[in-house]
Tab-separated table of C-alpha atoms and ligand atoms in Angstrom:
chain	number	residue	atom	x	y	z
A	1	MET	CA	0.000	0.000	0.000
A	2	GLU	CA	2.561	2.550	1.162
A	3	SER	CA	4.826	1.525	-1.701
A	4	ASN	CA	2.378	3.152	-4.141
A	5	ARG	CA	2.740	6.534	-2.464
A	6	THR	CA	5.191	9.364	-2.653
A	7	PHE	CA	5.452	12.873	-1.253
A	8	THR	CA	6.135	16.142	-3.043
A	9	MET	CA	6.512	19.823	-2.272
A	10	LEU	CA	6.312	22.599	-4.807
A	11	LYS	CA	9.033	24.833	-3.397
A	12	PRO	CA	8.820	28.621	-2.823
A	13	ASP	CA	10.522	29.425	-6.170
A	14	SER	CA	7.737	27.591	-8.037
A	15	ILE	CA	4.972	29.380	-6.162
A	16	GLU	CA	6.604	32.825	-6.505
A	17	GLN	CA	6.826	32.457	-10.285
A	18	GLY	CA	3.246	31.228	-10.751
A	19	PHE	CA	4.151	27.631	-11.555
A	20	MET	CA	1.835	25.992	-8.990
A	21	LEU	CA	-0.896	24.969	-11.422
A	22	PRO	CA	1.349	24.064	-14.405
A	23	ILE	CA	3.404	21.762	-12.153
A	24	LEU	CA	0.295	20.178	-10.580
A	25	ASN	CA	-0.997	19.603	-14.127
A	26	MET	CA	2.260	17.879	-15.132
A	27	ILE	CA	1.967	15.660	-12.060
A	28	GLN	CA	-1.639	14.688	-12.859
A	29	ASP	CA	-0.922	14.217	-16.570
A	30	ALA	CA	1.850	11.763	-15.613
A	31	GLY	CA	-0.770	9.592	-13.890
A	32	PHE	CA	-0.343	10.529	-10.240
A	33	ASN	CA	-3.465	10.880	-8.088
A	34	ILE	CA	-3.288	13.719	-5.580
A	35	ILE	CA	-4.572	12.126	-2.357
A	36	ALA	CA	-3.636	14.983	0.009
A	37	LEU	CA	-2.867	18.654	-0.634
A	38	LYS	CA	-1.836	21.599	1.543
A	39	TYR	CA	-0.758	25.194	0.857
A	40	LYS	CA	1.370	26.397	3.750
A	41	LYS	CA	4.519	28.167	4.861
A	42	MET	CA	6.923	25.945	6.751
A	43	THR	CA	8.400	27.217	9.992
A	44	ARG	CA	12.187	27.147	10.408
A	45	ASP	CA	11.831	24.252	12.844
A	46	GLU	CA	9.701	22.274	10.381
A	47	ALA	CA	12.172	22.857	7.539
A	48	LYS	CA	15.136	21.901	9.747
A	49	GLN	CA	13.383	18.701	10.784
A	50	PHE	CA	12.270	17.850	7.241
A	51	TYR	CA	15.822	18.256	5.895
A	52	SER	CA	17.634	17.016	9.035
A	53	ILE	CA	19.568	14.450	6.966
A	54	HIS	CA	21.368	17.409	5.329
A	55	SER	CA	22.062	19.305	8.580
A	56	ASP	CA	25.844	19.005	8.310
A	57	LYS	CA	26.023	19.973	4.615
A	58	PRO	CA	27.479	23.349	3.601
A	59	PHE	CA	24.236	24.321	1.827
A	60	PHE	CA	21.966	23.569	4.827
A	61	LYS	CA	21.565	27.193	6.001
A	62	ASP	CA	20.669	28.420	2.508
A	63	LEU	CA	18.285	25.491	2.065
A	64	ILE	CA	16.357	26.356	5.259
A	65	LYS	CA	16.256	30.057	4.350
A	66	PHE	CA	14.970	29.203	0.861
A	67	MET	CA	12.351	26.689	2.001
A	68	THR	CA	10.886	29.118	4.557
A	69	ARG	CA	10.872	32.331	2.529
A	70	GLY	CA	7.374	31.753	1.167
A	71	PRO	CA	4.580	29.204	0.935
A	72	ILE	CA	4.938	25.720	-0.476
A	73	VAL	CA	2.400	23.209	-1.777
A	74	ALA	CA	2.730	19.841	-0.049
A	75	ALA	CA	1.064	16.816	-1.618
A	76	ALA	CA	0.805	13.071	-1.181
A	77	LEU	CA	0.634	11.219	-4.486
A	78	GLU	CA	-0.515	7.743	-5.443
A	79	LYS	CA	0.506	5.692	-8.484
A	80	ASN	CA	2.073	2.326	-9.198
A	81	ASN	CA	5.825	2.595	-8.580
A	82	ALA	CA	5.229	6.118	-7.266
A	83	VAL	CA	8.639	6.930	-5.745
A	84	GLU	CA	10.722	5.893	-8.757
A	85	ASP	CA	8.310	7.254	-11.363
A	86	PHE	CA	8.063	10.600	-9.582
A	87	ARG	CA	11.851	10.958	-9.321
A	88	ALA	CA	11.953	10.349	-13.090
A	89	LEU	CA	9.265	13.004	-13.637
A	90	ILE	CA	11.087	15.663	-11.596
A	91	GLY	CA	14.575	14.991	-13.005
A	92	SER	CA	18.050	15.477	-11.526
A	93	THR	CA	18.671	17.658	-8.450
A	94	ASP	CA	20.648	20.109	-10.613
A	95	PRO	CA	18.388	21.315	-13.455
A	96	LYS	CA	21.475	21.505	-15.699
A	97	ASP	CA	21.559	17.699	-15.573
A	98	ALA	CA	17.775	17.188	-15.813
A	99	LEU	CA	16.378	15.549	-18.937
A	100	ASP	CA	14.020	17.301	-21.344
A	101	GLY	CA	10.403	16.919	-20.315
A	102	THR	CA	11.144	16.837	-16.587
A	103	ILE	CA	9.709	19.334	-14.113
A	104	ARG	CA	13.124	20.577	-12.994
A	105	LYS	CA	14.338	21.018	-16.588
A	106	LYS	CA	11.289	23.143	-17.303
A	107	TYR	CA	10.855	25.120	-14.068
A	108	ALA	CA	14.018	25.011	-11.903
A	109	LYS	CA	16.696	27.712	-11.875
A	110	SER	CA	19.526	26.118	-9.919
A	111	LYS	CA	20.568	23.153	-7.799
A	112	GLY	CA	19.587	25.103	-4.665
A	113	GLU	CA	16.246	26.400	-5.990
A	114	ASN	CA	15.020	23.427	-7.924
A	115	ALA	CA	11.238	23.844	-8.006
A	116	VAL	CA	10.085	20.588	-6.487
A	117	HIS	CA	10.810	17.871	-3.916
A	118	GLY	CA	10.293	14.145	-4.394
A	119	SER	CA	10.777	11.367	-1.829
A	120	ASP	CA	13.798	9.149	-2.477
A	121	SER	CA	12.457	5.878	-0.993
A	122	ASP	CA	9.213	4.215	0.116
A	123	GLU	CA	10.357	4.540	3.711
A	124	ASN	CA	11.005	8.278	3.408
A	125	ALA	CA	7.759	8.779	1.464
A	126	ALA	CA	5.810	7.370	4.425
A	127	ILE	CA	7.772	9.516	6.900
A	128	GLU	CA	7.335	12.686	4.802
A	129	ILE	CA	3.606	12.121	4.208
A	130	SER	CA	2.982	11.691	7.923
A	131	PHE	CA	5.163	14.753	8.654
A	132	HIS	CA	2.758	16.954	6.661
A	133	PHE	CA	-0.613	15.158	6.840
A	134	LYS	CA	-2.795	13.531	9.460
A	135	ASN	CA	-4.557	10.311	8.405
A	136	ASN	CA	-7.892	12.117	8.084
A	137	GLU	CA	-6.345	14.580	5.589
A	138	ILE	CA	-5.496	11.795	3.121
A	139	PHE	CA	-8.154	10.672	0.609
A	140	SER	CA	-6.949	7.527	-1.088
B	1	DAT	P1	16.881	15.943	-4.134
B	1	DAT	O1	15.994	17.121	-3.805
B	1	DAT	O2	17.049	15.777	-5.619
B	1	DAT	O3	16.442	14.675	-3.454
B	1	DAT	P2	19.008	16.066	-2.167
B	1	DAT	O4	18.138	15.239	-1.293
B	1	DAT	O5	20.409	15.616	-2.407
B	1	DAT	O6	18.343	16.312	-3.603
B	1	DAT	O7	19.098	17.548	-1.557
B	1	DAT	C1	17.953	18.166	-1.004
B	1	DAT	C2	17.912	19.589	-1.477
B	1	DAT	O8	19.048	20.303	-0.979
B	1	DAT	C3	17.998	19.770	-2.997
B	1	DAT	O9	16.746	19.639	-3.621
B	1	DAT	C4	18.530	21.154	-3.112
B	1	DAT	C5	19.498	21.238	-1.957
B	1	DAT	N1	20.850	20.870	-2.390
B	1	DAT	C6	21.362	19.633	-2.549
B	1	DAT	N2	22.630	19.659	-2.960
B	1	DAT	C7	22.967	20.971	-3.059
B	1	DAT	C8	24.143	21.685	-3.434
B	1	DAT	N3	25.260	21.043	-3.794
B	1	DAT	N4	24.092	23.038	-3.414
B	1	DAT	C9	22.979	23.692	-3.047
B	1	DAT	N5	21.827	23.090	-2.688
B	1	DAT	C10	21.819	21.749	-2.693
B	2	MG	MG1	16.391	14.158	-1.476
């Protein structure tokens, strides 16, 4: 069950530039069902916790500043092979390396401000979905 789910955030750069609906359309057109959706601004503590795995990286401070400078769209997505297929849809972390037709190729500016998040494993997808959504906010 959980293996058919992934988690995404449309990051502040996407929202600021008016890419919320085009990116959600790309996600739906690729066959993902949006089973939970939230428009919110993360607190610094939330962002630090969400990205805690990167806390000792040189870019961590900039990442937290970026992710809290404006609202994000958080969503839980359902599809067969969701985690892997969604990583393919978003493309490489650095948009310079992202393939044509991917969300990051189309909408991301840099490795630091790269438009969209996608879970990297089934385990992290479950953790990230429950970080942002209560069970009664998910409509599967
Ligand atoms: P991804 O978002 O593709 O899973 P990641 O988990 O390695 O990439 O890193 C999380 C985010 O941190 C990434 O989306 C943007 C930022 N980041 C990663 N590496 C970076 C770098 N070398 N310079 C600046 N920001 C970076
Ligand atoms: Mg990652």
